[in-house]
Tab-separated table of C-alpha atoms in Angstrom:
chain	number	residue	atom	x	y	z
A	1	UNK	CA	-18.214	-41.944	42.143
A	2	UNK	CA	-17.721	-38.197	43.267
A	3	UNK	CA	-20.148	-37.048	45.391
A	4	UNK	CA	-21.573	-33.492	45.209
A	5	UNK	CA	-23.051	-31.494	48.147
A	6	UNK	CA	-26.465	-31.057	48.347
A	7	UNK	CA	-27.513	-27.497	48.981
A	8	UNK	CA	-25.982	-26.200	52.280
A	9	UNK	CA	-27.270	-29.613	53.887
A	10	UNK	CA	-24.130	-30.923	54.503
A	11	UNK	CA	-25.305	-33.848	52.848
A	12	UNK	CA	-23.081	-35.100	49.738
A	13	UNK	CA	-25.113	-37.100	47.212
A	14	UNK	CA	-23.797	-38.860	44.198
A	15	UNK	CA	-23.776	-36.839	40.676
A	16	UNK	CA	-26.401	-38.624	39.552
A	17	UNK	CA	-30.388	-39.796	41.260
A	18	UNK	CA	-31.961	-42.476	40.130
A	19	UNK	CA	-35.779	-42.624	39.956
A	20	UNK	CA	-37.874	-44.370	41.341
A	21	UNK	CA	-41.202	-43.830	40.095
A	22	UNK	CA	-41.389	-47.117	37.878
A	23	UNK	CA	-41.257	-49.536	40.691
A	24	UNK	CA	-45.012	-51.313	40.857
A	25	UNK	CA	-45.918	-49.692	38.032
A	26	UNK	CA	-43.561	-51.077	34.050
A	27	UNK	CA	-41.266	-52.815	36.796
A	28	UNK	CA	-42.469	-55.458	39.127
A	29	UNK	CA	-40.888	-56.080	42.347
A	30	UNK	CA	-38.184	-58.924	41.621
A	31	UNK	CA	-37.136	-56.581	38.842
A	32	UNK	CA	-37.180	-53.775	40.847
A	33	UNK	CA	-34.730	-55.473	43.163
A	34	UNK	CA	-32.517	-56.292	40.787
A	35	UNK	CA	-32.198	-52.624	39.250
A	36	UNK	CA	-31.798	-51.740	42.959
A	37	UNK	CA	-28.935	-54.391	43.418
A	38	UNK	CA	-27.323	-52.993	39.906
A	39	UNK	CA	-27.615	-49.261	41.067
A	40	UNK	CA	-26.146	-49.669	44.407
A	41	UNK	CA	-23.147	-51.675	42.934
A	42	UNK	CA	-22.358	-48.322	40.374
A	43	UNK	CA	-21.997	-46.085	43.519
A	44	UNK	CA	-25.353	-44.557	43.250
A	45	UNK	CA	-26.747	-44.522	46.164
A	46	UNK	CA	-28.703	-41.428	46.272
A	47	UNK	CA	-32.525	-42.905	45.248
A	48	UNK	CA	-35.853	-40.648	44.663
A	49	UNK	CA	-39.590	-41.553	45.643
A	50	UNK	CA	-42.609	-40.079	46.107
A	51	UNK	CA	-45.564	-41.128	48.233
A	52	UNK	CA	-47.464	-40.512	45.556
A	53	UNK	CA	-46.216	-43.062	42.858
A	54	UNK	CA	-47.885	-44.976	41.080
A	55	UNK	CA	-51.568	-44.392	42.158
A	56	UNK	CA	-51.992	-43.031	38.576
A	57	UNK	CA	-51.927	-46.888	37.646
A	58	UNK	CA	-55.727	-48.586	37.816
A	59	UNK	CA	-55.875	-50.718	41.035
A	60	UNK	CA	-53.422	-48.622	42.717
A	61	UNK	CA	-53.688	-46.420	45.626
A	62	UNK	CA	-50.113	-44.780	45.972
A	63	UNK	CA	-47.214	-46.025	47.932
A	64	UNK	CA	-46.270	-48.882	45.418
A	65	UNK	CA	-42.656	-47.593	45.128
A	66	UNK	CA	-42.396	-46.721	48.553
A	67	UNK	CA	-42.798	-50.022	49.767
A	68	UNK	CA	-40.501	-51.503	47.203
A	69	UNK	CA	-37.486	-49.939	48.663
A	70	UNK	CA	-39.117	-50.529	52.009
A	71	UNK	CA	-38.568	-54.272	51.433
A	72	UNK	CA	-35.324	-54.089	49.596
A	73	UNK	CA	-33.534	-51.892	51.635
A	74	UNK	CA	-34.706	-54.140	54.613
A	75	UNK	CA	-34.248	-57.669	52.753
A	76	UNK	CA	-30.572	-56.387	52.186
A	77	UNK	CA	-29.721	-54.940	55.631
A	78	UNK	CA	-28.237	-51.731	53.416
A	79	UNK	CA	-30.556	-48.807	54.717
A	80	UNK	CA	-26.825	-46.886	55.787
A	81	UNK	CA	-25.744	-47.183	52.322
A	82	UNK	CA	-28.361	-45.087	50.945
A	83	UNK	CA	-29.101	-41.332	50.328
A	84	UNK	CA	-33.407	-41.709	50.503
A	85	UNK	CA	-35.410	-38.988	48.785
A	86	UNK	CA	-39.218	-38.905	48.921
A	87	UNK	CA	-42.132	-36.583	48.461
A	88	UNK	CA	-44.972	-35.235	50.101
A	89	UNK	CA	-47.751	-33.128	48.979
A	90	UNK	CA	-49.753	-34.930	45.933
A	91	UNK	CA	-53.306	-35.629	45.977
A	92	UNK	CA	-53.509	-39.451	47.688
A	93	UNK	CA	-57.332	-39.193	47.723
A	94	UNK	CA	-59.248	-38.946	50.396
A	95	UNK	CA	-58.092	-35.308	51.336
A	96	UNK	CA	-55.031	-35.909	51.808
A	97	UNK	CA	-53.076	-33.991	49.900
A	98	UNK	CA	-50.942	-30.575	49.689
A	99	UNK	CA	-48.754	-29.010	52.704
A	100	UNK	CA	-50.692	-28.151	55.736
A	101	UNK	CA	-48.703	-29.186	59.207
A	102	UNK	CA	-51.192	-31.655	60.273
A	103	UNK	CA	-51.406	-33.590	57.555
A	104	UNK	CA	-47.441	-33.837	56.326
A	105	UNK	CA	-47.075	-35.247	60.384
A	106	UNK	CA	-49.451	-38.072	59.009
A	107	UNK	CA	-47.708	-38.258	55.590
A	108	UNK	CA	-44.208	-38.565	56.932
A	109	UNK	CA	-45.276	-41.678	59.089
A	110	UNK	CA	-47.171	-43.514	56.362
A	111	UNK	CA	-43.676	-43.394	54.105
A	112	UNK	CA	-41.590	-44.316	56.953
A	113	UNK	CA	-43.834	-47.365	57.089
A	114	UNK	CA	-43.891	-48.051	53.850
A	115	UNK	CA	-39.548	-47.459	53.851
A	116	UNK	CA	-39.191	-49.359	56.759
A	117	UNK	CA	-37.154	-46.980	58.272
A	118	UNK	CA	-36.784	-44.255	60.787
A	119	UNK	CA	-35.478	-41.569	58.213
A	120	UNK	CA	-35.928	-39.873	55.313
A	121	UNK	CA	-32.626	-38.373	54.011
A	122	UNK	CA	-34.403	-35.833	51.811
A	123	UNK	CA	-37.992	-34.621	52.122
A	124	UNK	CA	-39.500	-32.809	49.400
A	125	UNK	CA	-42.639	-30.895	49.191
A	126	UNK	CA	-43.779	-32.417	45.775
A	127	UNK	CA	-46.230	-29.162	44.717
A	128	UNK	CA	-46.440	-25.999	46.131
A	129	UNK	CA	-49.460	-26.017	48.195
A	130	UNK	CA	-50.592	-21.703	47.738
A	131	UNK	CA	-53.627	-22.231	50.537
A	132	UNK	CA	-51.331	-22.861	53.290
A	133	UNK	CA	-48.785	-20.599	54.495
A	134	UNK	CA	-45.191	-21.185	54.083
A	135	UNK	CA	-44.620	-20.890	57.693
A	136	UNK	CA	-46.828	-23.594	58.619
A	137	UNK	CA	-45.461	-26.489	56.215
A	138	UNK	CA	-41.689	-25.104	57.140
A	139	UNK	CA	-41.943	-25.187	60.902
A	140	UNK	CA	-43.961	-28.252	60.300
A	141	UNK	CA	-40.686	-29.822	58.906
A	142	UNK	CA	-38.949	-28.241	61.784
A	143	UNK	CA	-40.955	-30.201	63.814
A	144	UNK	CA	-39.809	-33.521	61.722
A	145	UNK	CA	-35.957	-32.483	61.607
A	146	UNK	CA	-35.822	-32.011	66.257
A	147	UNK	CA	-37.339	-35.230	65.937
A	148	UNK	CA	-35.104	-36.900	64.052
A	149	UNK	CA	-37.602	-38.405	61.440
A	150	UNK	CA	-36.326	-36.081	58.389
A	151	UNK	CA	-32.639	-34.933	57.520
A	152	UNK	CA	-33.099	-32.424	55.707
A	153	UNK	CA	-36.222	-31.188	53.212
A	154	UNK	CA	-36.251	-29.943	49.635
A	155	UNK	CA	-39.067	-28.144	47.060
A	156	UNK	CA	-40.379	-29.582	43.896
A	157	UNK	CA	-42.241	-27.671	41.163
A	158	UNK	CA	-41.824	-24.658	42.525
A	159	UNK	CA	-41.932	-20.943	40.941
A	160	UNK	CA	-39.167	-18.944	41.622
A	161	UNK	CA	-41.107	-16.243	43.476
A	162	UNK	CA	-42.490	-19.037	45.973
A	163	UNK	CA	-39.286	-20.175	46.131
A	164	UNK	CA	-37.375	-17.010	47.230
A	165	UNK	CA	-40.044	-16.589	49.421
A	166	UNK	CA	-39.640	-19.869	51.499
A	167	UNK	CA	-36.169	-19.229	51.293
A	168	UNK	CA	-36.864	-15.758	53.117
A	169	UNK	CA	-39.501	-16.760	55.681
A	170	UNK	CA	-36.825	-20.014	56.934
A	171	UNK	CA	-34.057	-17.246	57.125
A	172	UNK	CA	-36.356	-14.518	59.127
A	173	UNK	CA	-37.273	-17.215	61.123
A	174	UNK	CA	-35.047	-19.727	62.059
A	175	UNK	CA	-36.711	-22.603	60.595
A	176	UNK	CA	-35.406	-25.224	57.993
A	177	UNK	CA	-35.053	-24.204	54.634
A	178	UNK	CA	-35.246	-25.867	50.985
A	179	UNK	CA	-31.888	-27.059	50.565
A	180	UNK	CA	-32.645	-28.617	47.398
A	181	UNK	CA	-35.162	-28.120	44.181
A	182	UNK	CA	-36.826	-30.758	41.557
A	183	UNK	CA	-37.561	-28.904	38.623
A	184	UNK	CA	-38.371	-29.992	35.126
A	185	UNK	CA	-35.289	-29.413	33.277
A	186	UNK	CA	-33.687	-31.401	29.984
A	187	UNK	CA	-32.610	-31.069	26.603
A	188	UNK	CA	-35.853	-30.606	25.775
A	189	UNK	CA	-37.207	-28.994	28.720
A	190	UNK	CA	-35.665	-25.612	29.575
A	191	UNK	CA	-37.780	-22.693	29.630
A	192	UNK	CA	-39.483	-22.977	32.886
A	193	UNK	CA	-35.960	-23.617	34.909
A	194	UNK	CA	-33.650	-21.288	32.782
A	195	UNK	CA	-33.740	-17.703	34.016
A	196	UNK	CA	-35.061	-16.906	37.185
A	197	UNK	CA	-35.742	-20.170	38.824
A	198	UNK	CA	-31.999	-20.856	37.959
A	199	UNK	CA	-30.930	-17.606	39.514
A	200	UNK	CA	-32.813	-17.895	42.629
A	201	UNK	CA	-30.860	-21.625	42.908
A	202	UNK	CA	-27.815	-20.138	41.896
A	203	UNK	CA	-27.875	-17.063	44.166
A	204	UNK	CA	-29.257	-18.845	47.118
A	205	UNK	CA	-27.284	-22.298	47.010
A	206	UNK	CA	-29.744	-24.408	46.382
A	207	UNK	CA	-28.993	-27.525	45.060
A	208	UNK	CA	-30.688	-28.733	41.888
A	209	UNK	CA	-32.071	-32.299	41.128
A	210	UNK	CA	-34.149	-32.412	37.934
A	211	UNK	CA	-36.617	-34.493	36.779
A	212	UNK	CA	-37.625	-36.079	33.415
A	213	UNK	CA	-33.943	-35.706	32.671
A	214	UNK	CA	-34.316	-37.524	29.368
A	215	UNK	CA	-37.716	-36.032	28.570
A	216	UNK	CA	-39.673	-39.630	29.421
A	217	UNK	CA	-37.009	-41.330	27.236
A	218	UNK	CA	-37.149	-39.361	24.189
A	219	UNK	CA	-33.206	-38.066	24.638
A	220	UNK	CA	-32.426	-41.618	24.418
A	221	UNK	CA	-33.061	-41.519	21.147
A	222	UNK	CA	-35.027	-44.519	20.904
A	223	UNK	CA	-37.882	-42.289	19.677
A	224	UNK	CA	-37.678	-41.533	16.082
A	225	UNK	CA	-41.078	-41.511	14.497
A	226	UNK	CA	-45.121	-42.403	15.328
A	227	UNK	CA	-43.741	-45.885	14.798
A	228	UNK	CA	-41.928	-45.995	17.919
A	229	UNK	CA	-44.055	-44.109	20.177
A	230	UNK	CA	-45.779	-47.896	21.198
A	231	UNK	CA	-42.465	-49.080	22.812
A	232	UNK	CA	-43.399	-47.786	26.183
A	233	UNK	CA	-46.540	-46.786	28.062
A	234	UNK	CA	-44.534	-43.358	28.526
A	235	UNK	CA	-44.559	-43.496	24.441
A	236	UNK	CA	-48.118	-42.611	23.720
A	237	UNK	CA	-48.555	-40.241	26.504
A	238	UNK	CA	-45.287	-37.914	27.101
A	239	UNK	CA	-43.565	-38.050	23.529
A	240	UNK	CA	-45.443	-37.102	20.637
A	241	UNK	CA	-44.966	-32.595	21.804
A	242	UNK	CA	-41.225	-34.015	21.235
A	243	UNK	CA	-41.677	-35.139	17.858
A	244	UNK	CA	-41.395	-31.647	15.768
A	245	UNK	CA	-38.391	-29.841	13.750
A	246	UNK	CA	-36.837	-29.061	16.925
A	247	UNK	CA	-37.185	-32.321	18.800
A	248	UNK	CA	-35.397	-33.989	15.821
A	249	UNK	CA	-33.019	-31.153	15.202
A	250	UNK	CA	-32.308	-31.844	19.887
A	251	UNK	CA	-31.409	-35.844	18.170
A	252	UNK	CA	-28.866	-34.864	15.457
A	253	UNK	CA	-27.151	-32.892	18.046
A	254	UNK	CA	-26.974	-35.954	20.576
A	255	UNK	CA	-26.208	-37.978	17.121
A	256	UNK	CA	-23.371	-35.999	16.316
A	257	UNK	CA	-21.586	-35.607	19.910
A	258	UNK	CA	-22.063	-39.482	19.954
A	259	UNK	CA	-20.088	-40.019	17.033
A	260	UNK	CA	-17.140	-37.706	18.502
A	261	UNK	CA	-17.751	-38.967	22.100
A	262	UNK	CA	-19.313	-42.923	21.571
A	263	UNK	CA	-21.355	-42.468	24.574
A	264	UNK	CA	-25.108	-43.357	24.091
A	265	UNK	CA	-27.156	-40.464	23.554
A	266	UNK	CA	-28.979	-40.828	26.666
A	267	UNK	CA	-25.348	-40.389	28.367
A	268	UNK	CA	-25.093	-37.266	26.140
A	269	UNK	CA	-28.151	-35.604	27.812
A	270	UNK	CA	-27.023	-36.813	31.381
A	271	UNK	CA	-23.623	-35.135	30.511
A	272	UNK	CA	-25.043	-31.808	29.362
A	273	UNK	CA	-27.338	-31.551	32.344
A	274	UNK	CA	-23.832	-32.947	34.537
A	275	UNK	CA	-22.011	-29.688	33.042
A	276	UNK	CA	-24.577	-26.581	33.900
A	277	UNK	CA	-23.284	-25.268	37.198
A	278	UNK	CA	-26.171	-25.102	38.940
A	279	UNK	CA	-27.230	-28.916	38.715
A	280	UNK	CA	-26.506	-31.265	41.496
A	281	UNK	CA	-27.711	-34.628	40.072
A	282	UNK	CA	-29.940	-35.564	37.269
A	283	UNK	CA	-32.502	-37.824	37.990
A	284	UNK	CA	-32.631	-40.784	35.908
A	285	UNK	CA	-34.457	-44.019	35.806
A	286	UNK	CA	-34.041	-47.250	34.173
A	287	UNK	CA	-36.647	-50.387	33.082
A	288	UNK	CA	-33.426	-53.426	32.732
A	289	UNK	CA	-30.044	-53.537	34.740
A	290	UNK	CA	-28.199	-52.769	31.412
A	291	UNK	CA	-29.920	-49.378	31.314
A	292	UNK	CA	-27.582	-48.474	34.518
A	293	UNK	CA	-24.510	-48.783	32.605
A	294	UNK	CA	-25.623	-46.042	30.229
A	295	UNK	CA	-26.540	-43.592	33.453
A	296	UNK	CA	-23.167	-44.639	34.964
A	297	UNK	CA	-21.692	-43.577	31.996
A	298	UNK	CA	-22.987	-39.951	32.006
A	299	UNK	CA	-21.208	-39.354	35.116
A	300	UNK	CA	-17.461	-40.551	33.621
A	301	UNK	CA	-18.676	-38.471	30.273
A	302	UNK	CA	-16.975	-34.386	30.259
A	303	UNK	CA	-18.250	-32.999	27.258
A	304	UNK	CA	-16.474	-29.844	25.828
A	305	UNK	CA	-17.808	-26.836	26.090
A	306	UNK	CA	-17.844	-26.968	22.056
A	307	UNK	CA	-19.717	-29.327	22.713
A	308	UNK	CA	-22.324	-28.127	25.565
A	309	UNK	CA	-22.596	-25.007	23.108
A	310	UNK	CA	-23.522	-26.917	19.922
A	311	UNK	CA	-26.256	-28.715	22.163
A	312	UNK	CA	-27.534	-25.255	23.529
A	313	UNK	CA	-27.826	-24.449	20.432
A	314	UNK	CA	-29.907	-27.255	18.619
A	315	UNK	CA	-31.925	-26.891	21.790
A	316	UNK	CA	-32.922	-23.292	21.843
């Protein structure tokens, strides 16, 4: 598998992320493993976390994920072998949340616990925090990258005006910058990164990693009508602004390019996202092993650019 470069890290990451945010939450921890094992064995190696997952889940008080790949990474002796993305920033309870120096030096140890490890490849400020200033967070991660606890950091959720501006204040003053973004961006998600968001990534270098690639799973197609919407617990929650005249008119599109193509339509979306310029690596998850096949697929998958235009269009 091809790997792309990240940014101006230096780091090169796979073309595609897969997510981690279902660990301890629809996926226990033997299954976990096993996606893990299945994953690694494609070639992607390039996995994304958060601190923060799942403690929307009753009982649960964050970290759930984090210490899954804690204990696989360790059970397998593989750490080396993978590209380890997590998050910082999200409200853990307690106070701790959002990007002030004192507490991301607390943060960063409590998910290098729960990793099991002594580095995070790629650490991401999950939400821009507006009451602290950028300088603080960035020369806070300054502080992690001399001591060799963080490789290199990256912005989530970010406007493009806060963006350009951390951009600015790490090249006025020497300190670390955003090498990568997570924005929403899909199919069926494209407003909010299309435009000037895209530009600032574009004219800045900034590598892009989106998230909800397949719009909670409704670009898989499995989603058709109310019917179907109990087949996750994404289903009830995240799908039903999907299901409209354009949502379905987003499905014939993937329909029809998997006729021409017979790649899955989840593959389709992967592939779409795989051929705008400015993306790095879709993040994708999967629930069973045979799930991988389909993201593994997205990455062999060129579509046309007959094809990327029909899909631009169904999706305007």
């Amino acid at each position: 598998m091809k790997h792309r470069p990240l940014g101006r890290s230096g780091l090169t990451v796979p073309p595609l992320c897969f997510g981690c945010n279902v660990f301890g939450w629809t996926v226990d921890e033997a299954a976990s493993f096993r996606l893990l094992d299945k994953v690694l064995e494609t070639g992607i190696s390039f996995l994304d976390t958060a601190d923060v997952y799942s403690r929307w889940v009753p009982g649960h008080a964050g970290g759930e994920s984090e210490t899954i790949i804690g204990k696989w990474m360790k059970l397998r002796g593989n750490r080396g072998k993978i590209i380890l993305a997590t998050k910082v920033g999200m409200d853990m309870g307690d106070g701790k949340v959002g990007l002030k120096a004192d507490y991301i030096a607390r943060a960063v140890e409590d998910s290098l616990r729960r990793l099991q490890t002594d580095v995070i490849d790629l650490y991401q400020s999950h939400k821009d925090d507006e009451a602290t200033p950028q300088e603080e967070t960035l020369s806070a991660y300054d502080r992690l990258i001399k001591a060799g606890k963080v490789r290199v950091i990256g912005a989530s959720n970010f406007s493009a005006e806060r963006l350009q501006a951390a951009l600015d204040i790490s090249k006025a003053n020497g300190l670390p910058r955003y090498e990568s973004l997570q924005p929403e961006y899909s199919l069926a998600e494209r407003a909010s990164y299309e435009g000037a968001l895209q530009r600032v990534c574009e004219d800045n270098g900034v590598g892009v990693i989106t998230f909800f690639s397949l719009a909670a799973g409704f670009l898989t197609g499995k989603y058709r009508s109310e019917a179907d919407l109990g087949q996750s617990p994404r289903g009830t929650r995240a799908i039903p602004k999907y299901m409209n005249e354009r949502g379905m008119r987003i499905l014939a599109g993937l329909d029809a390019v998997a006729r021409e193509t017979g790649a899955q339509p989840a593959a389709i979306a992967l592939a779409w996202l795989l051929a705008k310029p400015s993306v790095t690596a879709p993040i994708a998850s999967a629930t069973k092993p045979e799930h991988v096949d389909t993201l593994v697929a997205a990455t062999q998958l060129a579509l046309t650019p007959e094809q990327v235009a029909r899909l631009d269009k169904a999706s305007a």
